PDB file of C-alpha atoms (C1' of nucleotides) in Angstrom:
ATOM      1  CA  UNK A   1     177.308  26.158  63.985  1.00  0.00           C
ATOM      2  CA  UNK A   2     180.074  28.518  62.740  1.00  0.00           C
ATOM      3  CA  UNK A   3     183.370  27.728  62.685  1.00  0.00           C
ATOM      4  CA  UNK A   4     184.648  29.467  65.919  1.00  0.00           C
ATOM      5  CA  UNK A   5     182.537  27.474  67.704  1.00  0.00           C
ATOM      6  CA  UNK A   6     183.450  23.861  66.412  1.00  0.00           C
ATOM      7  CA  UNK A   7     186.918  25.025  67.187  1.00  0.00           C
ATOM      8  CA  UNK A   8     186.425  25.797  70.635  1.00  0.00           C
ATOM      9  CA  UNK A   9     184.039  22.684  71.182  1.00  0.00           C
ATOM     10  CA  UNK A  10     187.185  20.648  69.422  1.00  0.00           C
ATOM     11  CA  UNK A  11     190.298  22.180  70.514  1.00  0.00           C
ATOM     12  CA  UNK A  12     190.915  22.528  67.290  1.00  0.00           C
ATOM     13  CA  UNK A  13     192.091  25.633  65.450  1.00  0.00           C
ATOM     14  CA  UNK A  14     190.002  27.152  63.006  1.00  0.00           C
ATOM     15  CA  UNK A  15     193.550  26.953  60.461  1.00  0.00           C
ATOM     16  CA  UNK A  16     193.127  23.295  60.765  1.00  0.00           C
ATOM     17  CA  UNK A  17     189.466  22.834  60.613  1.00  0.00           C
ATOM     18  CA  UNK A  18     189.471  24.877  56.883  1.00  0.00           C
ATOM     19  CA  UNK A  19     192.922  22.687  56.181  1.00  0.00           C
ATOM     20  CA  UNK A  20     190.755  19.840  57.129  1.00  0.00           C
ATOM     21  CA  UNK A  21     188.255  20.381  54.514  1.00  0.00           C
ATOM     22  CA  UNK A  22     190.704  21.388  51.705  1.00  0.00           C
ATOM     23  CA  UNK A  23     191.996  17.411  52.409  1.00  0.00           C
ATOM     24  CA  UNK A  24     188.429  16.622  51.787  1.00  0.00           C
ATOM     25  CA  UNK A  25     187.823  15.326  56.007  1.00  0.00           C
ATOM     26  CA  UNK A  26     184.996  17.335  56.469  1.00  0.00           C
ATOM     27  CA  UNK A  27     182.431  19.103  53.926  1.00  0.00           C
ATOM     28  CA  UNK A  28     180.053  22.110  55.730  1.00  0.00           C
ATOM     29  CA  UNK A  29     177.432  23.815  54.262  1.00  0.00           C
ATOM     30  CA  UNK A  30     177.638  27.508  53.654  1.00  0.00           C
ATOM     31  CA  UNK A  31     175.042  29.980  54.911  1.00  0.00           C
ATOM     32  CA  UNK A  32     174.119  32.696  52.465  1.00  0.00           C
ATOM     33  CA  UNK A  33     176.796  35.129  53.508  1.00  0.00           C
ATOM     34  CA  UNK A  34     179.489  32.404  53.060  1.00  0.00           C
ATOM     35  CA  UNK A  35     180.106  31.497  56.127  1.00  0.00           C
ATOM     36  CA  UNK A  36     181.193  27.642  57.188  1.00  0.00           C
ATOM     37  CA  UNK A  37     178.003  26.130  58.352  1.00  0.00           C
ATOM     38  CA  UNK A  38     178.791  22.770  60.615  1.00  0.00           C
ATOM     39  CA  UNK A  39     176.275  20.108  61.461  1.00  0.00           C
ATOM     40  CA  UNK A  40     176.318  19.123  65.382  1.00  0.00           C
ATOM     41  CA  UNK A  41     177.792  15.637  64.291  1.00  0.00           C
ATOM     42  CA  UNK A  42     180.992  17.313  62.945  1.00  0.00           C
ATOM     43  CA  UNK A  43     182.442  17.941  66.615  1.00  0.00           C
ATOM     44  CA  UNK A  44     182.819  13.862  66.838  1.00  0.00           C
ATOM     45  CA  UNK A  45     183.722  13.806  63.229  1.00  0.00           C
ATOM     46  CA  UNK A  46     186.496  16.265  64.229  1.00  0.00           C
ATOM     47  CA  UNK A  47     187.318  14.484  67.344  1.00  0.00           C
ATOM     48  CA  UNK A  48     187.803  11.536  65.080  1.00  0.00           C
ATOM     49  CA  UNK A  49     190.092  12.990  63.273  1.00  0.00           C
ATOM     50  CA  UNK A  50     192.157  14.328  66.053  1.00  0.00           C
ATOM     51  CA  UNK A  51     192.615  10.918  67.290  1.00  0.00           C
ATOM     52  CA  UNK A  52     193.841   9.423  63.962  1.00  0.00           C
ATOM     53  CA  UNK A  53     196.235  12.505  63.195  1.00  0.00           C
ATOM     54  CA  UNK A  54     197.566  11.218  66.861  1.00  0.00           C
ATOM     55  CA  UNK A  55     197.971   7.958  65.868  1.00  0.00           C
ATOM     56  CA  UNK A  56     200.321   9.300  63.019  1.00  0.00           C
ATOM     57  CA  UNK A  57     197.780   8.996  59.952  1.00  0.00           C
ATOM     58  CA  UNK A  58     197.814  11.285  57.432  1.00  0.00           C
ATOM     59  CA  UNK A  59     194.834  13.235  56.221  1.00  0.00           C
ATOM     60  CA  UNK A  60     194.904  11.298  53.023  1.00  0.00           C
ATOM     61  CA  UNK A  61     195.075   7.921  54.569  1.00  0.00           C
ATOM     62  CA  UNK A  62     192.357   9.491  57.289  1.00  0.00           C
ATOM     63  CA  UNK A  63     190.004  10.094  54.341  1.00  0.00           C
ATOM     64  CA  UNK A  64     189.969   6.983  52.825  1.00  0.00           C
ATOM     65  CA  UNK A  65     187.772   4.978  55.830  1.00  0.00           C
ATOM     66  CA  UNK A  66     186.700   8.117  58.118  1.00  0.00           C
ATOM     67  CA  UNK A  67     183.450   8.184  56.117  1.00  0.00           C
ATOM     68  CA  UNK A  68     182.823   4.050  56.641  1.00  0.00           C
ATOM     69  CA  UNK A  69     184.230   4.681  60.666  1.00  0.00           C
ATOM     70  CA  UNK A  70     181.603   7.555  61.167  1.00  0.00           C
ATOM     71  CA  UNK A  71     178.621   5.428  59.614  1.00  0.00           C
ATOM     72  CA  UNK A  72     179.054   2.053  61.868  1.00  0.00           C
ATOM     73  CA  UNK A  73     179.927   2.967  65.188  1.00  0.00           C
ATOM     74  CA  UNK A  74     183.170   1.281  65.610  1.00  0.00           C
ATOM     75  CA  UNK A  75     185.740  -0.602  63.570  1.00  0.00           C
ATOM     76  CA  UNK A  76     183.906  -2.611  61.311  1.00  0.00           C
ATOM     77  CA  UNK A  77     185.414  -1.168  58.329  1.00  0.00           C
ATOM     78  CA  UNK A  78     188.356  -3.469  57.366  1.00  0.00           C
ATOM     79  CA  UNK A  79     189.415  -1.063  54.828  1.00  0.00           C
ATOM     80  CA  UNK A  80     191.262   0.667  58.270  1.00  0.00           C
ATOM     81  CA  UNK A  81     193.353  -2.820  58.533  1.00  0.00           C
ATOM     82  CA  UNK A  82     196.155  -2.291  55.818  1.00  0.00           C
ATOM     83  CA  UNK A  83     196.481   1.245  56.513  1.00  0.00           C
ATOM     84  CA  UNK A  84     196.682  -0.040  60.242  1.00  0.00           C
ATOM     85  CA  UNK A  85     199.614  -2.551  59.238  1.00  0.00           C
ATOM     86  CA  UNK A  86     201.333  -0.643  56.893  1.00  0.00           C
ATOM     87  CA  UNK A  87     201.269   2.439  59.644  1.00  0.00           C
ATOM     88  CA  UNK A  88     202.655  -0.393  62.268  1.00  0.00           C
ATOM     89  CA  UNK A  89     205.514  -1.527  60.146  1.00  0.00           C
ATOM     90  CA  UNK A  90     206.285   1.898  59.855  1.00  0.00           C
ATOM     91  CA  UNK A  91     206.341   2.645  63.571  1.00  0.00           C
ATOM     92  CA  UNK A  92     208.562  -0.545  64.318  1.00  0.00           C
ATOM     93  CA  UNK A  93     211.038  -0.013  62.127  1.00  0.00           C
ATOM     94  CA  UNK A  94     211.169   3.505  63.230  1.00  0.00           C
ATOM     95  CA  UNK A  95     211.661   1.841  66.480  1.00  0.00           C
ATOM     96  CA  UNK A  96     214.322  -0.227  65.598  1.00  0.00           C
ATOM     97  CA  UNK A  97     216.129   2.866  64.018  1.00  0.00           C
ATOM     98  CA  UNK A  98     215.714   4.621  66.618  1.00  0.00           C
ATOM     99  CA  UNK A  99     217.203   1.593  69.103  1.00  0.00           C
ATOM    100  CA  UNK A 100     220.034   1.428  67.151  1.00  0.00           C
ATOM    101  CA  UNK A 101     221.085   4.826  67.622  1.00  0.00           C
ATOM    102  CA  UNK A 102     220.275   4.733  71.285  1.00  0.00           C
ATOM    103  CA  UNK A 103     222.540   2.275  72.055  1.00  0.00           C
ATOM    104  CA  UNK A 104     225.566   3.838  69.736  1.00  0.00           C
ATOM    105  CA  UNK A 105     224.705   6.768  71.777  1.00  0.00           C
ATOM    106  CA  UNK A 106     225.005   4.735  74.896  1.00  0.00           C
ATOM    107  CA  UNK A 107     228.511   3.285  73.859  1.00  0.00           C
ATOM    108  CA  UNK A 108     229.902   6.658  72.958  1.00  0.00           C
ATOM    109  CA  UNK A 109     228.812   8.544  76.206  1.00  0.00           C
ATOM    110  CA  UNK A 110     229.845   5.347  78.195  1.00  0.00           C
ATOM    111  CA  UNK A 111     233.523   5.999  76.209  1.00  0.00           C
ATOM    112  CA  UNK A 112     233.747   9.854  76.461  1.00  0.00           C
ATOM    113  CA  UNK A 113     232.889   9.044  80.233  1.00  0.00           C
ATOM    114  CA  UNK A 114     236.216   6.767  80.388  1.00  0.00           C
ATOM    115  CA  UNK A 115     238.220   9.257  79.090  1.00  0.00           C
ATOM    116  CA  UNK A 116     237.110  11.257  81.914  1.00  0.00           C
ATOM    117  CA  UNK A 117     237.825   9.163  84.469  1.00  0.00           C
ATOM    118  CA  UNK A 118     241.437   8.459  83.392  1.00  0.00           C
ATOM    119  CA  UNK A 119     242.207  11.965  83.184  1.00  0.00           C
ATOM    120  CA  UNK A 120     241.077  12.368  86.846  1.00  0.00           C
ATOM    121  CA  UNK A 121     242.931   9.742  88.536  1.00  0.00           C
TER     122      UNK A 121
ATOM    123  CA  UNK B   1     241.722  17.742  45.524  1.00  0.00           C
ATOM    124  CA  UNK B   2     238.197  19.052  44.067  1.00  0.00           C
ATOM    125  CA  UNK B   3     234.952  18.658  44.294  1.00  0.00           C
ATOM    126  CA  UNK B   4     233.684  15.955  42.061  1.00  0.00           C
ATOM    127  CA  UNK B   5     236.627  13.478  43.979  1.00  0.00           C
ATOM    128  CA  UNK B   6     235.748  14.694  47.377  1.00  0.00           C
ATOM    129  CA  UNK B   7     232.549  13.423  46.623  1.00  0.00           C
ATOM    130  CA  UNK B   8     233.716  10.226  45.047  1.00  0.00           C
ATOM    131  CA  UNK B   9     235.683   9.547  47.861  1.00  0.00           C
ATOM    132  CA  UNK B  10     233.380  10.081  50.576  1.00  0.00           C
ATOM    133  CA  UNK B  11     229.398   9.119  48.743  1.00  0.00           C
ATOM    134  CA  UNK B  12     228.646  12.475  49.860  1.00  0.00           C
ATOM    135  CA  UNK B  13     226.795  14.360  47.136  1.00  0.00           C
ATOM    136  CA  UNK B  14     228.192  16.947  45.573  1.00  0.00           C
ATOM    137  CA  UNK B  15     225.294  19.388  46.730  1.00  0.00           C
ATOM    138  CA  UNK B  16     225.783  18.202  50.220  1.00  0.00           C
ATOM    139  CA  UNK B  17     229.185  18.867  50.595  1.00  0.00           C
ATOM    140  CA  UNK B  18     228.111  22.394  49.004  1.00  0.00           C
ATOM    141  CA  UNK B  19     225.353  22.505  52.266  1.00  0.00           C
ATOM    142  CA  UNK B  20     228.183  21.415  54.595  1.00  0.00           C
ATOM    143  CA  UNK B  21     230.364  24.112  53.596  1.00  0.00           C
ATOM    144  CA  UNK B  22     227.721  26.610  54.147  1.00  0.00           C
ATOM    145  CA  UNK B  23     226.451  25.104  57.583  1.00  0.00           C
ATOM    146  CA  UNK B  24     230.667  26.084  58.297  1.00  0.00           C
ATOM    147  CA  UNK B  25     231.469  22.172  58.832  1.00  0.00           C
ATOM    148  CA  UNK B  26     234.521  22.753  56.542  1.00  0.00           C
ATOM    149  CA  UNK B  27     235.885  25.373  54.865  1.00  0.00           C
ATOM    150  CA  UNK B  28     237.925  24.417  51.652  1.00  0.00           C
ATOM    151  CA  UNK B  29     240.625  26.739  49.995  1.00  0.00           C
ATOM    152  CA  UNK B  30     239.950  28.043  46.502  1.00  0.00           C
ATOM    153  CA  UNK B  31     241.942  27.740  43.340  1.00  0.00           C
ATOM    154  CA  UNK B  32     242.476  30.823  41.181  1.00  0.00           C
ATOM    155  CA  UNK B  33     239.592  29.984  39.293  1.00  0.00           C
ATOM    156  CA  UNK B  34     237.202  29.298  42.224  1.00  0.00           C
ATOM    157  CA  UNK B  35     237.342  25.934  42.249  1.00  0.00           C
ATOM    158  CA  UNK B  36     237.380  24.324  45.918  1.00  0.00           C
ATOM    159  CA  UNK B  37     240.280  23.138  46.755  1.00  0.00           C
ATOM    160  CA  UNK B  38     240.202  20.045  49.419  1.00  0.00           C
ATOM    161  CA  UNK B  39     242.608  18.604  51.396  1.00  0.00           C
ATOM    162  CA  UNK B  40     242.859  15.037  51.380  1.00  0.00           C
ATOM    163  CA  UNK B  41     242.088  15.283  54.923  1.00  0.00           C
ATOM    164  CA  UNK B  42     238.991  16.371  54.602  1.00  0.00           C
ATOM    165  CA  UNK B  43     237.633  13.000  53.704  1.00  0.00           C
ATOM    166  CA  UNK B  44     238.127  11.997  57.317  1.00  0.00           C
ATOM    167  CA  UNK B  45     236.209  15.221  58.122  1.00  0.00           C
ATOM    168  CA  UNK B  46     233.495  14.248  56.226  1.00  0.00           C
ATOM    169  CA  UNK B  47     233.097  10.704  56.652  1.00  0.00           C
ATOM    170  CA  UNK B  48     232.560  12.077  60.127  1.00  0.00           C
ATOM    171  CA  UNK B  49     230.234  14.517  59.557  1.00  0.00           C
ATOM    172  CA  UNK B  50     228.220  11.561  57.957  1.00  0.00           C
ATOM    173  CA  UNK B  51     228.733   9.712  61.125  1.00  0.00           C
ATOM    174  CA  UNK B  52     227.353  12.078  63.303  1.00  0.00           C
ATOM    175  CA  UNK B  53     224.404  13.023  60.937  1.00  0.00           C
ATOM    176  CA  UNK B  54     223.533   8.858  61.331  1.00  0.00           C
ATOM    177  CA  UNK B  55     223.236   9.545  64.724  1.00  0.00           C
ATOM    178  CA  UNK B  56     220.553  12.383  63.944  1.00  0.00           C
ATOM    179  CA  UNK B  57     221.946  15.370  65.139  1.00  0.00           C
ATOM    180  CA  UNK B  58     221.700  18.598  62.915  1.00  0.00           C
ATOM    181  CA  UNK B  59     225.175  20.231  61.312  1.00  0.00           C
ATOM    182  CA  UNK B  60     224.425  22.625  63.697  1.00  0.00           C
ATOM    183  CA  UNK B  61     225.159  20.291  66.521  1.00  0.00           C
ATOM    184  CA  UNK B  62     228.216  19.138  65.011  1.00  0.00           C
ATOM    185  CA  UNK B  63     229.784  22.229  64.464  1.00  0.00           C
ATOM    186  CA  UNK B  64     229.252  22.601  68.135  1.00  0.00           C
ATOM    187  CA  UNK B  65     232.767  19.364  68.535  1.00  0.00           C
ATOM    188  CA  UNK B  66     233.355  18.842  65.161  1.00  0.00           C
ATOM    189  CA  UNK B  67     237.006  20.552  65.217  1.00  0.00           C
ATOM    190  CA  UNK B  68     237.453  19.197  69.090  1.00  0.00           C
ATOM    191  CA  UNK B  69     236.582  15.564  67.604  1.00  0.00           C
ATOM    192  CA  UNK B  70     239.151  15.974  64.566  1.00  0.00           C
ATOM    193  CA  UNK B  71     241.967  16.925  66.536  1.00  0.00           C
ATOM    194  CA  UNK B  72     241.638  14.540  69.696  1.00  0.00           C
ATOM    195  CA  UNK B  73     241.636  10.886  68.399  1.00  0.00           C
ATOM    196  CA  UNK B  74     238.835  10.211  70.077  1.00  0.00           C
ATOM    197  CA  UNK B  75     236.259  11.538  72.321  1.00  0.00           C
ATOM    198  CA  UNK B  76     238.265  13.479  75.166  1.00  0.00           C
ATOM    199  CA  UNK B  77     235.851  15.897  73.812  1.00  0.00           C
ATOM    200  CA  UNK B  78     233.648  16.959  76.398  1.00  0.00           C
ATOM    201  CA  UNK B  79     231.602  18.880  74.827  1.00  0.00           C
ATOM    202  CA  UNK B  80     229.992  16.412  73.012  1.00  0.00           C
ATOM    203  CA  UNK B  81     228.601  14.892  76.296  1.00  0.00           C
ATOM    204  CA  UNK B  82     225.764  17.563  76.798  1.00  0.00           C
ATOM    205  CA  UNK B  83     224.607  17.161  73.507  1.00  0.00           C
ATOM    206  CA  UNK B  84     224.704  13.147  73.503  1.00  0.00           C
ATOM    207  CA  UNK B  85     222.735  13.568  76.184  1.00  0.00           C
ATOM    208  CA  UNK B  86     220.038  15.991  74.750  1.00  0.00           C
ATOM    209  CA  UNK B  87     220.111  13.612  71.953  1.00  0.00           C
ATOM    210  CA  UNK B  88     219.711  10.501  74.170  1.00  0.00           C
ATOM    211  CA  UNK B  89     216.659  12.439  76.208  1.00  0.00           C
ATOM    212  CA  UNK B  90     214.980  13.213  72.606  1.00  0.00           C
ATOM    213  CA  UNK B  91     215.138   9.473  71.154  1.00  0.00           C
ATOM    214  CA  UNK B  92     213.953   7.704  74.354  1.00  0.00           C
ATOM    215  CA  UNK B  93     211.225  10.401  74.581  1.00  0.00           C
ATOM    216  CA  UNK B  94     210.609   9.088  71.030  1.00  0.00           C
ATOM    217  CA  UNK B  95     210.934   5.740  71.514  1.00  0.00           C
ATOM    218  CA  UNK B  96     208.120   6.035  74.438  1.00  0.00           C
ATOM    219  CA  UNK B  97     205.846   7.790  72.157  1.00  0.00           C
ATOM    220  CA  UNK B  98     206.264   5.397  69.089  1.00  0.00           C
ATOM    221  CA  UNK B  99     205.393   2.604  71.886  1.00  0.00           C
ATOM    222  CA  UNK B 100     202.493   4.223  72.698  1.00  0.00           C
ATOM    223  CA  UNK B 101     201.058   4.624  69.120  1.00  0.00           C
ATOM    224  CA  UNK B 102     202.568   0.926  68.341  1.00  0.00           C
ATOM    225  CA  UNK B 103     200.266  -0.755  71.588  1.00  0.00           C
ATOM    226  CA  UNK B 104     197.296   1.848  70.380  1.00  0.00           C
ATOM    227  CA  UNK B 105     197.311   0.552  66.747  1.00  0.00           C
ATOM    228  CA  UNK B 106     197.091  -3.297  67.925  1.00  0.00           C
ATOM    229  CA  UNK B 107     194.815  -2.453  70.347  1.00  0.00           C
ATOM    230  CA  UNK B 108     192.895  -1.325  67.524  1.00  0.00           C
ATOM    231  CA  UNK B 109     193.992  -4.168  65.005  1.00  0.00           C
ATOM    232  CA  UNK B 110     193.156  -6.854  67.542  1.00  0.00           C
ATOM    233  CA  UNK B 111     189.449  -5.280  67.926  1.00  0.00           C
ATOM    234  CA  UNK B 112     188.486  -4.670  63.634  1.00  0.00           C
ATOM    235  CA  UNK B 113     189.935  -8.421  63.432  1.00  0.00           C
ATOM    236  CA  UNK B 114     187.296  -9.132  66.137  1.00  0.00           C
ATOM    237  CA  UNK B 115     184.587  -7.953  64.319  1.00  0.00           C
ATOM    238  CA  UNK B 116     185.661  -9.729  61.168  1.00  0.00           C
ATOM    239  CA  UNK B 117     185.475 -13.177  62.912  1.00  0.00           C
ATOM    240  CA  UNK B 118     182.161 -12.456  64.633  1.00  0.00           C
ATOM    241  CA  UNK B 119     180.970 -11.634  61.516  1.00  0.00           C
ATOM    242  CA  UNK B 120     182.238 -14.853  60.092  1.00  0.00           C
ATOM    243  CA  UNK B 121     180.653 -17.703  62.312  1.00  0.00           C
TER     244      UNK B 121
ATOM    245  C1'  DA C   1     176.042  54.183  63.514  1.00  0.00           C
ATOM    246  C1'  DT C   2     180.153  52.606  64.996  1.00  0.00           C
ATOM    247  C1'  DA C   3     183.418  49.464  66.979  1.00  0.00           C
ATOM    248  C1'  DA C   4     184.604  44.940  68.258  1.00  0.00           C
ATOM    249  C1'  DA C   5     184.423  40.386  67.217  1.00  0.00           C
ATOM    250  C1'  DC C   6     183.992  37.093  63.779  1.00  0.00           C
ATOM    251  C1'  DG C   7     184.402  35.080  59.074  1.00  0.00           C
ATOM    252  C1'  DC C   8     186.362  34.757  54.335  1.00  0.00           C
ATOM    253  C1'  DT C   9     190.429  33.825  50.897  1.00  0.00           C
ATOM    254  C1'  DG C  10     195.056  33.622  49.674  1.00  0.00           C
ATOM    255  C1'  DA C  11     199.675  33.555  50.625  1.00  0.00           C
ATOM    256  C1'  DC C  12     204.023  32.872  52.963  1.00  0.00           C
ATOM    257  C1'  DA C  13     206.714  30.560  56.773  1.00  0.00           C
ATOM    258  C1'  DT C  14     208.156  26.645  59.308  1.00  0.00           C
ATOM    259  C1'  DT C  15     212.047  22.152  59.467  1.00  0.00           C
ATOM    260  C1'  DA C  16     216.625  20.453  57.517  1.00  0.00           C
ATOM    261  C1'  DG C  17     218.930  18.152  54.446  1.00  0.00           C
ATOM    262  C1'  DT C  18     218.922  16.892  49.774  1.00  0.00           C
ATOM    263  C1'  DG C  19     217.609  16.778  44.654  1.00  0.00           C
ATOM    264  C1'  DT C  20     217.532  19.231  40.676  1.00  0.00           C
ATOM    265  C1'  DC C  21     217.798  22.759  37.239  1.00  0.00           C
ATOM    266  C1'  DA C  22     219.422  26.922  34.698  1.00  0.00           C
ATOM    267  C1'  DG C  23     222.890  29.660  33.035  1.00  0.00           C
ATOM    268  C1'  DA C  24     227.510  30.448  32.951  1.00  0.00           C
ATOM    269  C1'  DG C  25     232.552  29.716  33.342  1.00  0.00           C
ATOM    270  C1'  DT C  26     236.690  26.302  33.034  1.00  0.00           C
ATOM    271  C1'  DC C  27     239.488  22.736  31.579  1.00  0.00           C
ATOM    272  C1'  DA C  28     241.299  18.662  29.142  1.00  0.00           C
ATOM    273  C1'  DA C  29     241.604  15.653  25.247  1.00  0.00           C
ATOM    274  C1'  DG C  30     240.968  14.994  20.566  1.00  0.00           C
TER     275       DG C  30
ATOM    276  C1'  DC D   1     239.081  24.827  18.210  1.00  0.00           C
ATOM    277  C1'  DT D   2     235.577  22.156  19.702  1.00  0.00           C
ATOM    278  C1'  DT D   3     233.252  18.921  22.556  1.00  0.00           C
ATOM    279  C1'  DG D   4     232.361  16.813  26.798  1.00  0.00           C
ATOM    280  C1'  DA D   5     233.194  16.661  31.564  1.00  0.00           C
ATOM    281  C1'  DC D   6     233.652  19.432  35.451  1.00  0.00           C
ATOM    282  C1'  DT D   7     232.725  23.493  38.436  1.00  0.00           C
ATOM    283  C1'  DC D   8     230.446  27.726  39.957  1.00  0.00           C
ATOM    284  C1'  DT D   9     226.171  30.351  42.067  1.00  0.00           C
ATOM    285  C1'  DG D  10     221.483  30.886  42.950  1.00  0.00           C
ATOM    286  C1'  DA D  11     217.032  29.327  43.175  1.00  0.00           C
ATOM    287  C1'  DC D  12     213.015  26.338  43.654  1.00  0.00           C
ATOM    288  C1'  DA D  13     211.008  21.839  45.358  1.00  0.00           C
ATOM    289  C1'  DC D  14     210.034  18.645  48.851  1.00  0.00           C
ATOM    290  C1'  DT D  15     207.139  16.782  53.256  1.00  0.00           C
ATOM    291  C1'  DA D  16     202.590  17.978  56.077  1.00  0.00           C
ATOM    292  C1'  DA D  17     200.203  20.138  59.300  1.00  0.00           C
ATOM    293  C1'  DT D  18     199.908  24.388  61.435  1.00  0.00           C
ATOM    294  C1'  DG D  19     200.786  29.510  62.518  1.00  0.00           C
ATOM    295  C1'  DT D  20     200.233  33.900  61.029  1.00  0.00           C
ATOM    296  C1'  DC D  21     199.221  37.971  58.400  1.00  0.00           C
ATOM    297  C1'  DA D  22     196.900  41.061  55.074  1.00  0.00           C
ATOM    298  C1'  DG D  23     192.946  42.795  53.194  1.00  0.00           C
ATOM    299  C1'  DC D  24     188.373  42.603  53.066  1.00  0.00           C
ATOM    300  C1'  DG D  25     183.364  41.529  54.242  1.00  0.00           C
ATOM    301  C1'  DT D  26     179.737  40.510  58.061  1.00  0.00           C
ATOM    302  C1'  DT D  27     177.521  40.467  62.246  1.00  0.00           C
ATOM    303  C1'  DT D  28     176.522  41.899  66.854  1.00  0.00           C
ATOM    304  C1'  DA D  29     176.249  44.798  70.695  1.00  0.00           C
ATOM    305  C1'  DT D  30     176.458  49.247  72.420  1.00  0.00           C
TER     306       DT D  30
END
DNA sequence: ATAAACGCTGACATTAGTGTCAGAGTCAAG
DNA sequence: CTTGACTCTGACACTAATGTCAGCGTTTAT
């Protein structure tokens, strides 16, 4: 299929599918004219890599186990596991950042709000 | 004072002090020869830019109750309120979506560490 | 045959604060 | 007077995925 149509069937744009290839994710043939030439499979390939991006992998980190996650069904490829951990440390510690500058947020409305009060009574 | 001191002073490179200028956070006098002139307050200024740019919000932002803030103490500033609050919305509204990813990725962890043990007895 | 719809490449923009460099002017101490 | 330290402006880079546009070729339907 042409590229128009794996975007529609994947939602996503054709910008991202050619970006997608550039990063090396996905590798269609060309028809004579030159035109992107996409095996049925590539629309869960695709899909695959939608749901990674989501998860907050990057294309490079993407391509270095989509092509052993495509091949056996589901997760036996325990190449995904350090990439998994080092993306989860990342995540809590953004976490804990971002924690830490709720609850100075928290004090400082909870003192401007004080300051209110007094000045009304 | 100039430059170079202002920066000592504060740990605030000398480019970003440059940026802050330009973003209209302050606004230093000029020697003869074009030198910027600070004045020693404006180390309080800045270590309270900093401040505020810990919290995450943009120099745009804290232009918004920057001058408020410096000349009130404290916080009877309330205009800073709405824009605690916008801030407040954003990181929970992060914080929810970093949870998500965080329960998705051990989810996911829990399942390839699975496989490995199956594949082990 | 022509127009509309589709595809191609390449390039620039976006975000926001910071690093870094070039080329030039200024100043202080020796 | 010269050298080194300081300052000035302006510009490019960065991160990473996506939007968007220009300019051009191709295909399809009328």
């Amino acid at each position: 299929m042409k590229i128009g149509k794996l975007s529609t069937l994947t939602g996503v744009s054709i910008r991202s599918l050619r970006y997608y290839e550039k990063q090396g994710l996905i590798t269609p043939e060309r028809l004579t004219n030159g035109y992107r030439d996409y095996s049925p499979l590539t629309v869960h390939t695709v899909k695959t890599i939608k749901l990674y991006l989501n998860l907050g992998l990057s294309t490079e980190q993407i391509a270095g186990f989509l092509t052993c996650v495509l091949q056996n069904k589901e997760a036996f490829c325990l190449e995904v596991m350090p990439i998994y951990r080092q993306k989860l440390a990342e995540i809590e510690r953004q976490i804990v950042e971002l924690n830490q500058i709720r609850a100075n947020l928290l004090d400082r409305m909870a003192f401007v709000q004080l300051e209110a009060n007094l000045n009304t009574e």
